[in-house]
Coordinates of C-alpha atoms and ligand atoms in Angstrom, one line a residue:
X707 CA 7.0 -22.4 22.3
X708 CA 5.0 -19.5 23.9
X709 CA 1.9 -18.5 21.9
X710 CA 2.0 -14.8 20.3
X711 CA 0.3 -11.7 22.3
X712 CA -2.4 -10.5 20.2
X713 CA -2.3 -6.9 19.4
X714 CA -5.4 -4.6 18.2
X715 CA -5.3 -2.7 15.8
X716 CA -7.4 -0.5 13.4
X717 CA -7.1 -1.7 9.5
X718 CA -5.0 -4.5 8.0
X719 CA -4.9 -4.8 4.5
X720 CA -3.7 -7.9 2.7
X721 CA -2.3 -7.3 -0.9
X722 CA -0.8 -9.7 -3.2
X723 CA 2.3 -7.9 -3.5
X724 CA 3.9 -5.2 -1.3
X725 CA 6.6 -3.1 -2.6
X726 CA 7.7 -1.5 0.4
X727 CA 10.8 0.7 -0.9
X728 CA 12.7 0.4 1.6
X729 CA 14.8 -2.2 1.4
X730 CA 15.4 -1.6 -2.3
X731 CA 14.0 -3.3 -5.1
X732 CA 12.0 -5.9 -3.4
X733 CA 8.8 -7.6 -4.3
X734 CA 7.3 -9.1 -1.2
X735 CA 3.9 -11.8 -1.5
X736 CA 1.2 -12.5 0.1
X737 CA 2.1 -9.4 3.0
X738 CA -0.1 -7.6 5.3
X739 CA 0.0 -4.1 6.4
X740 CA -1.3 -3.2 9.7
X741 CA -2.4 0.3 10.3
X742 CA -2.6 1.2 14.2
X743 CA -4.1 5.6 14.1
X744 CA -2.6 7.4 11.7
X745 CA 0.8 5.0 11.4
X746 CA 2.2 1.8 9.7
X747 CA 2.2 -0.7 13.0
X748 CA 3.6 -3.8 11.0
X749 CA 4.3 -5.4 7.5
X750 CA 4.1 -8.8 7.6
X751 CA 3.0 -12.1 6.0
X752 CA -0.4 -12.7 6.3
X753 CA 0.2 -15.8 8.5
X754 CA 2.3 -13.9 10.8
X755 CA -0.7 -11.1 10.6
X756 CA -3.6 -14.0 11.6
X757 CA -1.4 -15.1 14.6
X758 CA -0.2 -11.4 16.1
X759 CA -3.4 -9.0 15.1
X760 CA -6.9 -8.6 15.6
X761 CA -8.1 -5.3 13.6
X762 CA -11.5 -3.6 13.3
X763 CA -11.2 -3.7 9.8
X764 CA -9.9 -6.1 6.7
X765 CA -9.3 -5.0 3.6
X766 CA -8.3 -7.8 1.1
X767 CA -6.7 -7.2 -2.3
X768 CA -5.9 -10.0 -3.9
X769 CA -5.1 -8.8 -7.4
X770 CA -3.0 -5.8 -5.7
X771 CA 0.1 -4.0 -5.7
X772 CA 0.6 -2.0 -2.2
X773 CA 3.2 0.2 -2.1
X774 CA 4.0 3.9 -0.5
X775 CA 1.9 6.6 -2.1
X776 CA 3.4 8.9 -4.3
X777 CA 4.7 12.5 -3.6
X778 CA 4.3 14.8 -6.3
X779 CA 7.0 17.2 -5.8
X780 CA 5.9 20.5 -8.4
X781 CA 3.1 21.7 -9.0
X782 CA 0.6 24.6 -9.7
X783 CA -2.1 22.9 -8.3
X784 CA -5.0 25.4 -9.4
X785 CA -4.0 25.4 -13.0
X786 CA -5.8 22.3 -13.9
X787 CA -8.8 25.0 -14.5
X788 CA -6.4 25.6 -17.3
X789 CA -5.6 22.1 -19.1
X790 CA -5.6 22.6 -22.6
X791 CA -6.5 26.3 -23.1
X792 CA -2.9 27.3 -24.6
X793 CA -0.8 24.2 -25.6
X794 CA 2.1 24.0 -28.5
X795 CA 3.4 27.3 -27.2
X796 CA 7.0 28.0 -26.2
X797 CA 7.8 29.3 -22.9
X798 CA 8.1 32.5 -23.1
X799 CA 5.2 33.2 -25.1
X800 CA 2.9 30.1 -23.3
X801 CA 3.4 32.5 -20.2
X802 CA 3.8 35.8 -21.4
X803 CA 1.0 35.8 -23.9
X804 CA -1.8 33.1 -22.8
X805 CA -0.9 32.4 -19.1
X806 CA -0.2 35.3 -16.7
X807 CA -2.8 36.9 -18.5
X808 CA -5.6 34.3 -17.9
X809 CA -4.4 34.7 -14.6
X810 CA -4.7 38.4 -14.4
X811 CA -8.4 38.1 -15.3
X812 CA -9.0 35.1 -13.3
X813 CA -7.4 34.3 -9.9
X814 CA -9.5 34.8 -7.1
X815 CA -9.7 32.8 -4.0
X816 CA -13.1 31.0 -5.8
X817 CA -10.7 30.2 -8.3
X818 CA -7.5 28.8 -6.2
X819 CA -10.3 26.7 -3.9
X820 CA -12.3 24.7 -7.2
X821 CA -9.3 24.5 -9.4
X822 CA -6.9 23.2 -6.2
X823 CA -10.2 20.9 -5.8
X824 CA -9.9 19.5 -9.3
X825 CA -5.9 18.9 -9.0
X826 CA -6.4 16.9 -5.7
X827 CA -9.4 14.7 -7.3
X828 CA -6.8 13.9 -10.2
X829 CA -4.3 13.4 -7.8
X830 CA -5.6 11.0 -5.5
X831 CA -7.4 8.4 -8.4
X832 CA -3.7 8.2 -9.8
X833 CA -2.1 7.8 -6.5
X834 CA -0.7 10.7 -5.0
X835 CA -0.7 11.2 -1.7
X836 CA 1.3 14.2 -1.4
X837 CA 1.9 17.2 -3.4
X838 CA 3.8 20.4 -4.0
X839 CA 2.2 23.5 -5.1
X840 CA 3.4 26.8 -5.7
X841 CA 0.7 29.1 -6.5
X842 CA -1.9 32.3 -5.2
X843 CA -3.6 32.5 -2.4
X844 CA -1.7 29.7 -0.8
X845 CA -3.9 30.0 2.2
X846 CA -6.8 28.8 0.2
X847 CA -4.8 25.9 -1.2
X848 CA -3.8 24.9 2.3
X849 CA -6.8 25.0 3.5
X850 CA -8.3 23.0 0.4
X851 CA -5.3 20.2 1.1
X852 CA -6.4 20.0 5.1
X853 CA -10.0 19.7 4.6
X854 CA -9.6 16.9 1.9
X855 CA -6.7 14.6 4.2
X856 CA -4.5 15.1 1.7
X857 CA -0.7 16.0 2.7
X858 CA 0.6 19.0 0.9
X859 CA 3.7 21.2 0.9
X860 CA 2.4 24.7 0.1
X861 CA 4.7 27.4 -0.9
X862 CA 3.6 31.1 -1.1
X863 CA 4.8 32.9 -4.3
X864 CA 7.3 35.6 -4.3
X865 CA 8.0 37.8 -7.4
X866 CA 9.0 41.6 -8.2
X867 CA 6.0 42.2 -9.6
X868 CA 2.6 42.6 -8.4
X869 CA 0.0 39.8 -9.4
X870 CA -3.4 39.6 -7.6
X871 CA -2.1 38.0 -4.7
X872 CA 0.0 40.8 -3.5
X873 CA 1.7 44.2 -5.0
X874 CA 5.4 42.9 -4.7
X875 CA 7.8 41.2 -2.4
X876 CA 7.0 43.3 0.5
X877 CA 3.5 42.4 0.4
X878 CA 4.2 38.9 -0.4
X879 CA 6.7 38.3 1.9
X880 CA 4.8 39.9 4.5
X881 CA 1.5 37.8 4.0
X882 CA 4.0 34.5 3.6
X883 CA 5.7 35.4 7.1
X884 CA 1.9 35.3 8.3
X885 CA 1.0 32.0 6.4
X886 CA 4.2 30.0 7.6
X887 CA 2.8 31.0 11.2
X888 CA -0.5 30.2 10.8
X889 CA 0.2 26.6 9.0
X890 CA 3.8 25.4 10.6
X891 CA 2.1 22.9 13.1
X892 CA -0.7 21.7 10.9
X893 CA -0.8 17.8 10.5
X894 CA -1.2 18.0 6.9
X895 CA 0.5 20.9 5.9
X896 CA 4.3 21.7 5.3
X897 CA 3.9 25.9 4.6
X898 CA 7.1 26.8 2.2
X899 CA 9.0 29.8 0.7
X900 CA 8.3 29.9 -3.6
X901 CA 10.5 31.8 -5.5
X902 CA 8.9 31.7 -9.0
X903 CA 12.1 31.9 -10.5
X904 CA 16.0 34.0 -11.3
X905 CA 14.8 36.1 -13.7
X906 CA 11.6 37.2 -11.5
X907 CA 13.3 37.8 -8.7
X908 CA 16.3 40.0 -7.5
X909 CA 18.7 39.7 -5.2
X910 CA 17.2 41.5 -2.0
X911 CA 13.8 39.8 -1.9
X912 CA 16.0 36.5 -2.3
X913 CA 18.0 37.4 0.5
X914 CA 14.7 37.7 2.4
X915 CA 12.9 34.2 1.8
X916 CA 16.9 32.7 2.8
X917 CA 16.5 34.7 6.5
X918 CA 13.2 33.5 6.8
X919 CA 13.5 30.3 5.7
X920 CA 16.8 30.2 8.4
X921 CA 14.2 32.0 11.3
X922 CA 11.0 29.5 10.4
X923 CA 12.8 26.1 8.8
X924 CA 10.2 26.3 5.8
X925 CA 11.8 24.9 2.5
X926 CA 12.3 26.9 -0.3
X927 CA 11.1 25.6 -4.0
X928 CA 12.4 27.9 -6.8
X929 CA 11.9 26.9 -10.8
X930 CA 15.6 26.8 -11.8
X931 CA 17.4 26.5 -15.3
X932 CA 14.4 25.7 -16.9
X933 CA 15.5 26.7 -20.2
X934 CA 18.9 27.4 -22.3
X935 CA 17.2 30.6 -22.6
X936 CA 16.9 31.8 -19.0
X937 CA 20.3 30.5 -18.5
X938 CA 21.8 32.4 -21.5
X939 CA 20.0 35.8 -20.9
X940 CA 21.3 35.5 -17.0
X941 CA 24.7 35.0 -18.3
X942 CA 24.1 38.0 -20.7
X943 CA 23.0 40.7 -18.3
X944 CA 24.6 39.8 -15.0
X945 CA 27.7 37.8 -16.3
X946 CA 26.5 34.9 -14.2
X947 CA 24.8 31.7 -14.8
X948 CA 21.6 31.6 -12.7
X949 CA 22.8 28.4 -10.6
X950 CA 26.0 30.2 -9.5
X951 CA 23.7 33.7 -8.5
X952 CA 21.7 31.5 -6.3
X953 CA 24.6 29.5 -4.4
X954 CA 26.9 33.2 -4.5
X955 CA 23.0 34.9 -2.3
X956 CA 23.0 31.5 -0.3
X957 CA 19.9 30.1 -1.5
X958 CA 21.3 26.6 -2.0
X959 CA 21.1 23.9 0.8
X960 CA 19.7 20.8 2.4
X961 CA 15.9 22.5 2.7
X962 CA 16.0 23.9 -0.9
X963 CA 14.5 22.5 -3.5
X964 CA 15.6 23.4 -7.6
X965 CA 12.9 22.6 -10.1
X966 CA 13.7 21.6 -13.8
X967 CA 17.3 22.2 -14.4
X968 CA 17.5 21.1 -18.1
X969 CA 20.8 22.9 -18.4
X970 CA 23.8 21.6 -15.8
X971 CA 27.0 22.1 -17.1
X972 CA 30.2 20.6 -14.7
X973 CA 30.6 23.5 -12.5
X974 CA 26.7 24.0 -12.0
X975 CA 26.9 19.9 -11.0
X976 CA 29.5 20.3 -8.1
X977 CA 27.3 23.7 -7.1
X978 CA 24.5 21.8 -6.6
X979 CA 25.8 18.7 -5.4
X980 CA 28.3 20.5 -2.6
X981 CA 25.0 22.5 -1.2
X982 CA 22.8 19.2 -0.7
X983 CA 20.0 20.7 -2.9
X984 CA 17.7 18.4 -4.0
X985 CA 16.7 18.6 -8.0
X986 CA 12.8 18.1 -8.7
X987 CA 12.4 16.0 -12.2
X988 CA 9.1 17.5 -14.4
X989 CA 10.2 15.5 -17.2
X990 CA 6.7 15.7 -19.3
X991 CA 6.5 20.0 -18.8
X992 CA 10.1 20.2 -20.1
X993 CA 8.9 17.9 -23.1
X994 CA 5.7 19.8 -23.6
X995 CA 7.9 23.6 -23.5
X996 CA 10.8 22.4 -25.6
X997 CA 12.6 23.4 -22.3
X998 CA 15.5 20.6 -22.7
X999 CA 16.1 17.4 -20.4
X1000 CA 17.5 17.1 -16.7
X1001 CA 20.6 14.9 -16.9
X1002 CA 18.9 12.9 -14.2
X1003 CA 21.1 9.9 -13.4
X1004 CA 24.4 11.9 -14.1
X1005 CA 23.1 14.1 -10.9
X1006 CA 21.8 10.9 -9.3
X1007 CA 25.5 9.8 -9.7
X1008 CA 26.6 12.6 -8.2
X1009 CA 25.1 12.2 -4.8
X1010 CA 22.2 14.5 -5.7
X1011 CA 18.5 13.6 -4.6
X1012 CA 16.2 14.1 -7.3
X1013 CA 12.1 13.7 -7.0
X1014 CA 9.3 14.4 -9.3
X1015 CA 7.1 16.3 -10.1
X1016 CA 4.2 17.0 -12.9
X1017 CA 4.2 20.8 -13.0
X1018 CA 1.0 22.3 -13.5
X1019 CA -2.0 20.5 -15.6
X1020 CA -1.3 23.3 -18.1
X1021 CA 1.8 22.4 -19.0
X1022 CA 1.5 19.0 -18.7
X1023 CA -1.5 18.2 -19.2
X1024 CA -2.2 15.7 -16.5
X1025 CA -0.8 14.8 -12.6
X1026 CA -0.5 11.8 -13.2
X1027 CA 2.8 10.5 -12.0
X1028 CA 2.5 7.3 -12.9
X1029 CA 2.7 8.4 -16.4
X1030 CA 5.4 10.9 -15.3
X1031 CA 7.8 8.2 -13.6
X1032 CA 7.0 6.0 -17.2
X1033 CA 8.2 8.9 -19.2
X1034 CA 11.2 10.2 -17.1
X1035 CA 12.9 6.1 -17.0
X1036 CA 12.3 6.3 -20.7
X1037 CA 14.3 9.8 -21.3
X1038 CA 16.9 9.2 -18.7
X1039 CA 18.2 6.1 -21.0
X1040 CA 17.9 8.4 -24.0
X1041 CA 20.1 11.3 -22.3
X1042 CA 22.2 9.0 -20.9
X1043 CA 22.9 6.7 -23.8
X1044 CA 22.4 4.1 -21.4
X1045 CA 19.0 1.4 -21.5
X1046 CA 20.1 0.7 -17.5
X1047 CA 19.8 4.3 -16.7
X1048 CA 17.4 5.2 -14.2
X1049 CA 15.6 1.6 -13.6
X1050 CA 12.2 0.7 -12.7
X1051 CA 12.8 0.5 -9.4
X1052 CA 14.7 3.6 -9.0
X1053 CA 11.7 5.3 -10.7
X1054 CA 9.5 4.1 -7.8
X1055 CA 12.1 5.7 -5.5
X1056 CA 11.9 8.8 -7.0
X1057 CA 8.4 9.3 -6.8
X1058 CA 8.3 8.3 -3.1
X1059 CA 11.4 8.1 -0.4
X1060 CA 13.0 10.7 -2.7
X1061 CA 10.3 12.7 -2.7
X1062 CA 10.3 12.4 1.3
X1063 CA 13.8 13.4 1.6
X1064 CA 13.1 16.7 -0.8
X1065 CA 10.4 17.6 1.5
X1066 CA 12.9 16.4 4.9
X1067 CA 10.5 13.5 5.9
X1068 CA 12.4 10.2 4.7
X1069 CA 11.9 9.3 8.6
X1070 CA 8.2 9.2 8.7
X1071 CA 7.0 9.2 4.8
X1072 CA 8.2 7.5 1.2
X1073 CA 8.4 3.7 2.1
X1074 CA 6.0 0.7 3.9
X1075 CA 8.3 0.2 7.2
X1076 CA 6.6 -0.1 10.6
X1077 CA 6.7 3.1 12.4
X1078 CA 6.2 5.7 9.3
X1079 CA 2.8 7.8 9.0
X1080 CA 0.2 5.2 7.0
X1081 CA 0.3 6.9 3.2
X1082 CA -0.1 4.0 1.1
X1083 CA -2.0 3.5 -2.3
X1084 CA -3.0 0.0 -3.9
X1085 CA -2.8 -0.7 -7.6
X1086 CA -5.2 -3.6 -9.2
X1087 CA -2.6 -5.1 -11.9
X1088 CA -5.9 -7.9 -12.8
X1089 CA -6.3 -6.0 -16.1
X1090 CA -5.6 -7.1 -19.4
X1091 CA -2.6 -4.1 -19.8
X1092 CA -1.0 -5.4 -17.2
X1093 CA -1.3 -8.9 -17.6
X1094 CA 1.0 -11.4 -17.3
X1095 CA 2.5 -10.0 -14.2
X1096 CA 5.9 -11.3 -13.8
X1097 CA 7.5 -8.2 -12.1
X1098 CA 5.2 -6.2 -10.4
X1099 CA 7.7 -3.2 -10.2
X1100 CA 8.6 -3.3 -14.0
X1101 CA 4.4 -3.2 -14.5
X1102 CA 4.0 0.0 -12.4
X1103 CA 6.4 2.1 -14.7
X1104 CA 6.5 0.6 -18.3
X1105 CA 2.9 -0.4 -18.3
X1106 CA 0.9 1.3 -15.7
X1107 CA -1.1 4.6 -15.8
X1108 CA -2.9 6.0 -12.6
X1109 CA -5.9 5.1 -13.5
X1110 CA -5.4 1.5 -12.1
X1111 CA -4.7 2.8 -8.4
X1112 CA -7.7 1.3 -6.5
X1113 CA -6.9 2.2 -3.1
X1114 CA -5.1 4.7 -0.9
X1115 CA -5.1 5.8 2.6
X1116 CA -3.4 8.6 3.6
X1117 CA -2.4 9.5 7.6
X1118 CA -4.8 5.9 8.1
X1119 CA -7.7 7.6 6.4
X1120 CA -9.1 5.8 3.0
X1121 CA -8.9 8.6 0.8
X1122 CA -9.7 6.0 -2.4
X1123 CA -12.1 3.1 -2.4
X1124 CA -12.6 0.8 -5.5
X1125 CA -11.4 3.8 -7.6
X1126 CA -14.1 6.2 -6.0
X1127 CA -13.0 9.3 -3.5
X1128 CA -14.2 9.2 -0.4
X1129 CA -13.6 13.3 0.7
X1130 CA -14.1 15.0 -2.8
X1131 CA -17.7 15.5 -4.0
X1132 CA -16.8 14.7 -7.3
X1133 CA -20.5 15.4 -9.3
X1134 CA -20.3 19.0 -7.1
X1135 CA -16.4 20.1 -8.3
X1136 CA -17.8 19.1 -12.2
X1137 CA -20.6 21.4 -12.0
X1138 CA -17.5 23.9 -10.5
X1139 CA -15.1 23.4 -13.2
X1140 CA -17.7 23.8 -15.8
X1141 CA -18.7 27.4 -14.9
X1142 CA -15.4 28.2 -15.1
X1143 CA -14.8 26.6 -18.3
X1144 CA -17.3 29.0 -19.9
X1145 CA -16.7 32.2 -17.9
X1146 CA -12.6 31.3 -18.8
X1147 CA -13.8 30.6 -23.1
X1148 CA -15.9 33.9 -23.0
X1149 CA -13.2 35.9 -22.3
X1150 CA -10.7 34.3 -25.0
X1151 CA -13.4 34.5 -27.1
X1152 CA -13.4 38.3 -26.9
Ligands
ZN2340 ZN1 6.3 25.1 -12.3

């Protein structure tokens, strides 16, 4: 027998239990991860990891579940300044009446930078490591995401009307033809085309994010059949439900992304599932606006990828996903009639390799396999609402919340240490938020 070669390496981390995702549904002990730059070098058992590796670094988590960290796939990440100003409100009126016109009053890039801040701090204690977000000033947001480590698909917002990030879809299409250039190559960032929605959007500006999104490869993320109402009007005034609009303009494909979609009747089913879409799941959003449910395993059965994703903190109210993954197993056996609907483990899925193939990067993100960029998170299962542990996997959906991620690295970077950020000045971002808080309840006040 000829001895191992001894390979260095930068960080190994053992953990109690790995859940790597890939293969599926398996609960590994006693593993070790080794991280070699920015990538996952091996994941192996800790005696294999003593006899092949010497690393600068050890990071030992013995009461720990390491898996892949999660990729929050919708968002309006500068909202959280937000959370919990207009709540019980349907959609129409939540937006109309409380929203776009806090927004008027507010959005600045001061604004986009602290409350894009305060998402990411929430994001990373519950163990995201990438997120989605839709909103102004995307350049600020981006910029935000790179200078914390944190992986982010940013899409810049087209409408028809003016809002104070541009005057209408020339403008916006304009500044988003810049931003794509400016961000395409960026390590962190993937720069993306955001619709806001149908009914805020005509046809010829649509046509416009599909060319550019054919000249540039950036995904497009559009809110789609949110609501029976949206759906019903559409059918109304153009004789055409809002699914079949988008798949007649050519909107629908492999780098598309379709957010919500409470309302999929058989024909909208084989729309999506023919163009290779994939459906993003906010679950807790659609609860919160009376929106309606995603049939999510009867699209899953279909051949249709589906993530997740929180939505904004104000319609939520938090970015959790843990929390997010607990409630959407629980309403997929409702809507389905079915308790074996959308299992634990394919919950975990969701919120990682599924979110990876929504974004186009199930080859380097969304599961621990040696080879894929090093985006992983730790959760400490040692406390009492977790305890006994007989299936770790069954523990991080039914009886988890965020709050018990300890750890995460993202791109090989520890982005979480013993539950404290390591690139957000917390104490700083609080004295942030609070101003805005008062400057934001002045003006209701009035
Ligand atoms: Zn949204």
């Amino acid at each position: 027998m000829t001895a191992d070669t001894i390979t260095a390496a930068d960080i190994r981390i053992n953990a109690r239990w790995l859940i790597p995702i890939e293969p599926e549904a398996v609960v590994l002990d006693n593993q070790a991860v080794i991280i070699q730059g920015n990538r996952i070098a091996a994941v192996v058992s800790q005696q294999e990891a003593d006899r092949r590796f010497r690393t600068r670094e050890t990071v030992d988590l013995p009461s720990h579940a390491l898996m892949p960290g999660l990729i929050n796939l919708h968002g309006h990440a500068a909202m959280s300044l937000f959370r919990g100003m207009a709540d019980d409100l349907p959609l129409m009126s939540w937006l109309n009446d409380h929203i776009w016109p806090a927004e008027g009053a507010f959005i600045s890039e001061a604004f986009i930078a602290d409350g894009t801040q305060l998402a990411m701090a929430e994001m990373l204690r519950t163990g995201t490591t990438t997120f989605s977000d839709m909103y102004f000033f995307p350049e600020i947001a981006a910029q935000c995401a790179h200078d914390a480590g944190m992986r982010a698909q940013i899409a810049f917002p087209l409408l028809d009307f003016p809002t104070p990030w541009g005057t209408g879809p020339e403008d916006y299409l304009g500044k988003g033809e810049a931003f794509i250039r400016d961000w395409q190559d960026d390590p962190y960032i993937t720069p993306a085309i955001g619709p806001h929605a149908p009914y805020t959007v005509s046809d010829a500006p649509l046509k416009r994010a599909i060319q550019l999104s054919a000249d540039t490869g950036a995904p497009i993320q559009i809110h789609l059949h949110e609501t029976e109402f949206e759906v019903n009007e559409a059918t109304e005034k153009l004789g055409q439900r809002p699914v079949a609009r988008m798949a007649e303009l050519g909107l629908l494909g492999p780098n598309t992304q379709c957010v919500h979609m409470t309302q999929v009747n058989d024909a909208d089913l084989e729309t999506v599932t023919t163009s290779g879409a994939h459906v993003i799941h906010c679950p807790e959003s659609n609860l919160k606006l009376a929106s309606g449910l995603c049939p999510v395993q009867k699209l899953m059965d279909a051949g249709v990828n589906v993530a997740i994703g929180t939505d904004g903190a104000a319609s939520n109210n938090d970015l959790d996903l843990f929390g997010e993954l607990r409630t959407a197993a629980m309403i997929a056996k409702v809507v389905s009639g079915d308790a074996a609907a959308l299992s634990a483990h394919a919950a975990l899925t969701m919120a990682t390799l599924s979110g990876a193939r929504a974004l186009g990067r199930d080859h380097e993100l969304g599961s621990l396999v040696a080879g894929k960029l090093a985006d992983i998170i730790a959760v400490d299962l040692s406390d009492p609402f977790l305890q006994p542990v007989y299936d770790p996997i069954s523990h991080l959906v039914y009886s988890n919340h965020g709050r018990a991620v300890s750890h995460s690295w993202i791109n090989g970077v520890p982005q979480l240490q013993d539950g404290r950020l390591t690139r957000i000045d917390v104490a700083d971002l609080m004295l942030r938020v609070d101003g805005w808080k008062e400057r934001i309840r002045n003006q209701q006040a009035q």
